[in-house]
Amino acid sequence: MSKRKPVPSSSPNPAGPSRSSVQREHSSPAALQSNAALDIETDIPTDEPPIYSGPSTLPISSTRSTPSLQQSLIAGLPDLPWSKYQIPDSTISSDATTITTTHPLYSSDPNALETFLRSQASLPPKPRIRVLGRSDDGLSKDFDISVNMMHYLIQRGGQLQQWNYVQVDNESISGGKQKRSRSAGNVNNAQGDGLRDVVERFCDDKAMVKTFILTRRVVNWNTEYIEGCIRNLLAQISYRGQVTIQFPVQHDKIIVQSPPKGNKFLHGVASLFVENKKYEGVTAVWPYATLAPGGESGEAGERIFAVQSEEAWWKDWKGVVANAVRSKRRGWVSVEDQIELAMTPRG
């Protein structure tokens, strides 16, 4: 009789003012604890021996499947449960900032909505740095480059570690009758953050048109320092055109909208004359660091970074940005550009 091979196990994780703004907020180091294990499914055929695996605590499954993106370990790609970004019955705005879903359960079932919101709160938004250069007359574009900063919100390690937390502003939801509350450290912790109460009120609401808005917000990121470094660099390389530096954030707003009732066209016309009941005081906060830059929080303490300080980031990317500007690049600059720069001989 053949022996069953051990299978590696994993611990599954249960399940923005302006859209482009990056904000600052004080968060003490104690409140920013690691809160989620990487939600990656492993599905290894039982007829092949595992490589360097330990004993499994999960039952062996004979189901075979094609490896998905979230199962793949791709160098340079953040370890995230990417499939959770695929929201059912949803659309995305043209600027990729807002995702709207009309999935029926999310408007009627508190358990389904709470699970969905906590799952989405555990996913980071996609902040980026955009540097645009135009000619002096503003008519032609010299360069337009972007750097993805998403993975600088996620601590590196054997497991996914996040500092994010859920913040519920009951004052904005209930017209100033309650105080703000937040759950620090664990977006899956249902104790004390007030989310369940808001979810139940939304699902019980009989309004013809209602929306629930979850905002993902980046805080404690010193964008002023980065902008200053970029402008100094452009002056050093004698760029004389018009410069625009932006810090847009994509995937920063999730909207749950009640599905149309009956005829979609008639529902759409009727909704123009009916008030849209909005629940928009829930925020998934993503700190770049434990403290706002420059001690603006009013409290002393060491500023600890999720991944890397702004100064260290600029040291890594200064040469890449300079090369991209000189070559009049348009589009993303990435780790590949860092590799090319490192491998280019300097005479």
Coordinates of C-alpha atoms in Angstrom, one line a residue:
M1 CA 0.0 0.0 0.0
S2 CA 1.4 3.4 -1.0
K3 CA 1.9 6.0 1.7
R4 CA 0.3 9.4 1.5
K5 CA 2.8 12.2 1.0
P6 CA 2.6 15.1 3.4
V7 CA 1.3 18.3 1.9
P8 CA 2.4 21.8 3.0
S9 CA -0.4 23.6 4.8
S10 CA -1.3 27.2 4.9
S11 CA -3.5 29.2 7.3
P12 CA -6.1 31.0 5.2
N13 CA -7.2 34.4 6.3
P14 CA -10.9 34.9 6.8
A15 CA -12.6 36.8 4.9
G16 CA -10.3 58.4 -0.4
P17 CA -11.1 63.8 0.7
S18 CA -10.0 63.6 -3.0
R19 CA -9.4 60.3 -4.7
S20 CA -5.8 61.1 -5.3
S21 CA -4.9 62.4 -1.8
V22 CA -2.4 60.9 0.5
Q23 CA -3.0 61.9 4.1
R24 CA -1.1 61.9 7.4
E25 CA -2.3 60.5 10.7
H26 CA -0.6 59.5 14.0
S27 CA -0.6 55.8 14.8
S28 CA 1.4 54.6 17.7
P29 CA 3.7 51.6 17.2
A30 CA 1.7 49.5 19.6
A31 CA -1.4 50.0 17.5
L32 CA 0.3 48.8 14.4
Q33 CA 0.7 45.1 14.9
S34 CA 0.9 42.4 12.3
N35 CA -2.6 41.2 11.7
A36 CA -3.0 38.8 8.8
A37 CA -1.4 35.6 7.5
L38 CA -0.9 35.4 3.7
D39 CA -4.0 33.9 2.2
I40 CA -2.5 31.6 -0.4
E41 CA -4.0 28.3 -1.3
T42 CA -1.6 25.4 -1.9
D43 CA -2.9 22.6 -4.1
I44 CA -0.3 19.9 -4.7
P45 CA -1.1 16.7 -6.5
T46 CA -0.9 13.7 -4.1
D47 CA 0.9 11.5 -6.6
E48 CA 4.0 13.7 -6.6
P49 CA 6.3 14.0 -3.6
P50 CA 6.5 17.5 -2.1
I51 CA 9.8 19.3 -2.1
Y52 CA 11.2 20.2 1.3
S53 CA 7.8 20.0 3.0
G54 CA 6.9 19.4 6.6
P55 CA 4.0 17.3 8.0
S56 CA 0.5 18.6 7.1
T57 CA -2.2 19.4 9.5
L58 CA -4.8 19.6 6.7
P59 CA -6.6 16.7 5.0
I60 CA -5.1 15.6 1.7
S61 CA -7.1 16.6 -1.3
S62 CA -6.8 14.9 -4.7
T63 CA -8.2 17.8 -6.5
R64 CA -5.9 19.2 -9.2
S65 CA -6.1 22.8 -10.3
T66 CA -4.1 25.2 -12.5
P67 CA -2.0 27.5 -10.3
S68 CA -3.5 30.9 -10.0
L69 CA -1.8 34.3 -9.7
Q70 CA -2.1 34.3 -5.9
Q71 CA -0.5 30.9 -5.8
S72 CA 2.5 32.0 -7.7
L73 CA 5.6 33.4 -6.1
I74 CA 6.7 36.0 -8.6
A75 CA 9.9 38.0 -7.7
G76 CA 9.1 41.6 -7.0
L77 CA 5.3 41.0 -6.7
P78 CA 3.7 41.7 -3.3
D79 CA 2.4 38.5 -1.7
L80 CA -1.3 39.3 -1.7
P81 CA -4.5 37.3 -2.2
W82 CA -5.0 39.0 -5.6
S83 CA -8.2 37.2 -6.5
K84 CA -10.0 39.2 -3.8
Y85 CA -9.7 42.3 -6.0
Q86 CA -12.0 40.5 -8.4
I87 CA -15.3 41.7 -6.9
P88 CA -18.6 40.1 -8.2
D89 CA -21.1 42.2 -10.1
S90 CA -18.7 45.2 -10.2
T91 CA -17.5 48.0 -12.5
I92 CA -14.3 50.1 -12.2
S93 CA -14.1 53.8 -13.0
S94 CA -12.0 55.0 -16.0
D95 CA -9.3 56.3 -13.6
A96 CA -9.2 53.0 -11.7
T97 CA -10.0 54.8 -8.4
T98 CA -13.5 53.5 -7.7
I99 CA -15.0 50.0 -7.8
T100 CA -18.8 49.8 -7.6
T101 CA -20.6 46.5 -6.9
T102 CA -24.4 45.8 -7.1
H103 CA -24.1 42.3 -5.7
P104 CA -27.5 41.7 -4.1
L105 CA -26.3 40.0 -0.9
Y106 CA -24.1 42.9 0.0
S107 CA -27.2 45.1 0.3
S108 CA -29.4 42.7 2.3
D109 CA -27.2 40.2 4.2
P110 CA -25.2 41.8 7.1
N111 CA -22.9 38.7 7.4
A112 CA -22.0 38.8 3.7
L113 CA -21.4 42.6 3.7
E114 CA -19.3 42.5 6.8
T115 CA -17.2 39.7 5.5
F116 CA -16.8 41.5 2.1
L117 CA -15.8 44.8 3.7
R118 CA -13.2 43.2 6.0
S119 CA -11.8 41.3 3.1
Q120 CA -11.5 44.5 1.0
A121 CA -10.1 46.4 4.0
S122 CA -7.2 43.9 4.2
L123 CA -6.2 44.7 0.6
P124 CA -4.0 47.8 0.0
P125 CA -4.8 50.6 -2.5
K126 CA -2.3 51.4 -5.3
P127 CA -0.5 54.6 -4.6
R128 CA 1.9 55.9 -7.2
I129 CA 4.2 58.8 -7.9
R130 CA 3.6 60.5 -11.2
V131 CA 6.1 63.0 -12.7
L132 CA 4.9 64.9 -15.8
G133 CA 7.1 67.2 -17.8
R134 CA 5.8 69.5 -20.5
S135 CA 7.5 72.0 -22.8
D136 CA 7.6 75.7 -21.8
D137 CA 4.6 76.5 -23.8
G138 CA 2.7 73.5 -22.3
L139 CA 1.7 72.1 -25.7
S140 CA 4.0 69.1 -25.9
K141 CA 4.7 66.4 -23.4
D142 CA 8.4 65.7 -22.7
F143 CA 8.0 62.8 -20.3
D144 CA 5.3 61.2 -18.1
I145 CA 6.6 58.5 -15.7
S146 CA 5.0 56.7 -12.8
V147 CA 6.4 54.6 -9.9
N148 CA 4.1 52.0 -8.1
M149 CA 4.4 52.5 -4.3
M150 CA 1.9 49.8 -3.4
H151 CA 4.4 47.3 -1.9
Y152 CA 5.9 50.0 0.4
L153 CA 2.7 49.6 2.5
I154 CA 3.3 45.9 3.2
Q155 CA 6.0 44.5 5.5
R156 CA 8.2 41.9 4.0
G157 CA 8.6 38.5 5.6
G158 CA 7.6 34.9 5.5
Q159 CA 4.0 35.9 6.0
L160 CA 2.0 38.9 4.9
Q161 CA 2.2 41.5 7.7
Q162 CA 0.1 44.6 7.6
W163 CA -0.3 47.7 9.7
N164 CA -3.7 48.6 8.4
Y165 CA -6.7 49.0 10.5
V166 CA -10.4 49.8 10.1
Q167 CA -11.7 53.2 11.3
V168 CA -15.5 53.8 11.7
D169 CA -16.6 57.5 11.9
N170 CA -20.0 57.1 13.5
E171 CA -20.3 60.8 13.7
S172 CA -20.4 61.3 9.9
I173 CA -22.7 58.3 9.5
S174 CA -25.2 59.1 12.2
G175 CA -25.2 62.9 12.0
G176 CA -22.9 63.6 14.9
K177 CA -24.6 61.5 17.6
Q178 CA -21.7 59.2 18.2
K179 CA -18.0 59.4 18.6
R180 CA -15.4 58.0 16.2
S181 CA -14.1 54.5 16.9
R182 CA -11.5 52.3 15.2
S183 CA -10.1 48.8 15.3
A184 CA -6.3 49.0 15.4
G185 CA -4.1 46.2 14.1
N186 CA -6.5 43.6 12.8
V187 CA -9.1 44.3 10.1
N188 CA -10.7 40.9 10.8
N189 CA -11.3 41.7 14.5
A190 CA -15.0 42.4 14.9
Q191 CA -14.7 43.6 18.5
G192 CA -15.1 47.3 19.1
D193 CA -14.7 48.9 15.8
G194 CA -18.4 49.6 15.2
L195 CA -18.4 48.2 11.7
R196 CA -21.0 45.5 12.5
D197 CA -23.5 48.1 13.7
V198 CA -23.2 50.2 10.6
V199 CA -23.5 47.1 8.4
E200 CA -26.7 46.1 10.0
R201 CA -28.2 49.5 9.7
F202 CA -27.3 49.6 6.0
C203 CA -28.9 46.2 5.3
D204 CA -32.0 47.1 7.3
D205 CA -32.4 50.4 5.5
K206 CA -35.5 50.2 3.1
A207 CA -34.3 53.2 1.0
M208 CA -34.9 52.7 -2.7
V209 CA -31.3 53.8 -3.5
K210 CA -28.6 53.3 -0.9
T211 CA -24.8 53.1 -1.0
F212 CA -22.1 51.9 1.4
I213 CA -18.6 53.4 0.8
L214 CA -15.3 51.9 2.0
T215 CA -12.3 54.2 1.5
R216 CA -8.7 53.0 1.5
R217 CA -6.5 55.8 2.8
V218 CA -2.7 56.1 2.8
V219 CA -1.3 58.0 5.8
N220 CA 2.1 59.1 7.2
W221 CA 3.8 59.2 3.8
N222 CA 6.1 62.2 3.4
T223 CA 5.1 63.2 -0.2
E224 CA 6.4 66.7 0.3
Y225 CA 9.9 65.4 0.9
I226 CA 9.7 63.2 -2.3
E227 CA 8.4 66.1 -4.4
G228 CA 11.2 68.3 -3.2
C229 CA 13.8 65.7 -4.1
I230 CA 12.4 65.3 -7.6
R231 CA 12.2 69.0 -8.3
N232 CA 15.8 69.4 -7.0
L233 CA 16.9 66.6 -9.3
L234 CA 15.2 68.1 -12.3
A235 CA 17.0 71.4 -11.6
Q236 CA 20.3 69.6 -11.3
I237 CA 19.9 68.0 -14.8
S238 CA 18.8 71.4 -16.2
Y239 CA 15.3 70.5 -17.2
R240 CA 13.5 73.8 -18.0
G241 CA 10.0 72.6 -18.8
Q242 CA 6.8 72.7 -16.8
V243 CA 6.7 70.0 -14.1
T244 CA 3.7 68.4 -12.4
I245 CA 4.2 65.9 -9.6
Q246 CA 1.2 64.0 -8.3
F247 CA 0.5 61.2 -5.8
P248 CA -2.7 59.6 -7.1
V249 CA -4.1 56.5 -5.4
Q250 CA -6.0 53.9 -7.4
H251 CA -8.4 51.3 -6.0
D252 CA -9.0 53.6 -3.1
K253 CA -12.8 53.5 -2.9
I254 CA -15.2 50.5 -2.8
I255 CA -18.9 51.3 -3.3
V256 CA -21.7 48.8 -2.5
Q257 CA -24.8 50.0 -4.3
S258 CA -28.3 48.6 -3.9
P259 CA -29.2 46.6 -7.1
P260 CA -32.0 48.0 -9.3
K261 CA -35.4 46.7 -8.5
G262 CA -37.5 45.6 -11.5
N263 CA -36.9 47.3 -14.8
K264 CA -33.4 48.8 -14.8
F265 CA -34.3 51.7 -17.0
L266 CA -37.4 52.7 -14.9
H267 CA -35.3 52.2 -11.8
G268 CA -32.6 54.5 -13.1
V269 CA -35.2 57.2 -14.0
A270 CA -36.9 56.9 -10.6
S271 CA -33.6 57.1 -8.8
L272 CA -33.0 60.6 -10.2
F273 CA -35.8 61.9 -8.0
V274 CA -35.1 59.8 -4.9
E275 CA -32.4 60.7 -2.3
N276 CA -29.4 58.3 -2.3
K277 CA -28.9 57.2 1.3
K278 CA -25.1 57.1 1.8
Y279 CA -23.1 55.3 4.5
E280 CA -19.6 56.6 4.0
G281 CA -17.8 56.8 7.3
V282 CA -15.7 53.5 7.1
T283 CA -12.0 53.8 6.2
A284 CA -9.3 51.2 5.8
V285 CA -6.2 53.1 7.0
W286 CA -2.8 52.1 5.5
P287 CA 0.2 53.7 7.2
Y288 CA 3.5 54.2 5.4
A289 CA 5.0 54.8 8.8
T290 CA 4.0 54.8 12.5
L291 CA 4.2 58.6 12.7
A292 CA 3.5 61.5 10.5
P293 CA 6.7 63.2 9.1
G294 CA 8.2 66.0 11.2
G295 CA 6.6 65.1 14.4
E296 CA 3.3 66.7 13.3
S297 CA 1.3 64.2 15.5
G298 CA 2.5 66.2 18.5
E299 CA 4.1 63.2 20.2
A300 CA 7.7 62.2 20.3
G301 CA 8.9 58.8 19.2
E302 CA 10.8 56.8 16.7
R303 CA 9.3 56.9 13.2
I304 CA 9.2 53.3 12.1
F305 CA 8.4 52.4 8.4
A306 CA 6.4 49.5 7.0
V307 CA 9.2 48.9 4.5
Q308 CA 11.5 51.8 3.9
S309 CA 12.0 55.4 4.7
E310 CA 11.4 58.1 2.1
E311 CA 15.2 59.0 2.2
A312 CA 16.2 55.4 1.5
W313 CA 13.6 55.1 -1.2
W314 CA 15.0 58.2 -3.0
K315 CA 18.5 56.9 -2.7
D316 CA 17.3 53.8 -4.6
W317 CA 15.3 55.6 -7.2
K318 CA 17.1 58.9 -7.9
G319 CA 19.2 57.5 -10.7
V320 CA 16.2 55.7 -12.3
V321 CA 14.1 58.9 -12.3
A322 CA 17.0 60.9 -13.8
N323 CA 17.5 58.3 -16.6
A324 CA 13.7 58.2 -17.3
V325 CA 13.6 62.0 -17.6
R326 CA 16.6 62.2 -19.9
S327 CA 15.3 59.5 -22.2
K328 CA 11.8 61.1 -22.3
R329 CA 10.1 58.0 -21.0
R330 CA 6.3 57.6 -20.8
G331 CA 4.8 55.0 -18.6
W332 CA 5.9 53.0 -15.6
V333 CA 9.5 52.8 -14.3
S334 CA 10.2 49.7 -12.2
V335 CA 12.7 47.4 -10.6
E336 CA 13.8 46.4 -14.1
D337 CA 15.0 50.0 -14.6
Q338 CA 17.0 49.7 -11.3
I339 CA 18.6 46.5 -12.6
E340 CA 19.5 48.1 -15.9
L341 CA 21.0 51.1 -14.1
A342 CA 23.0 48.9 -11.8
M343 CA 24.4 46.9 -14.8
T344 CA 25.3 49.8 -17.0
P345 CA 29.0 50.5 -17.1
R346 CA 30.1 54.0 -15.9
G347 CA 33.0 55.5 -17.8

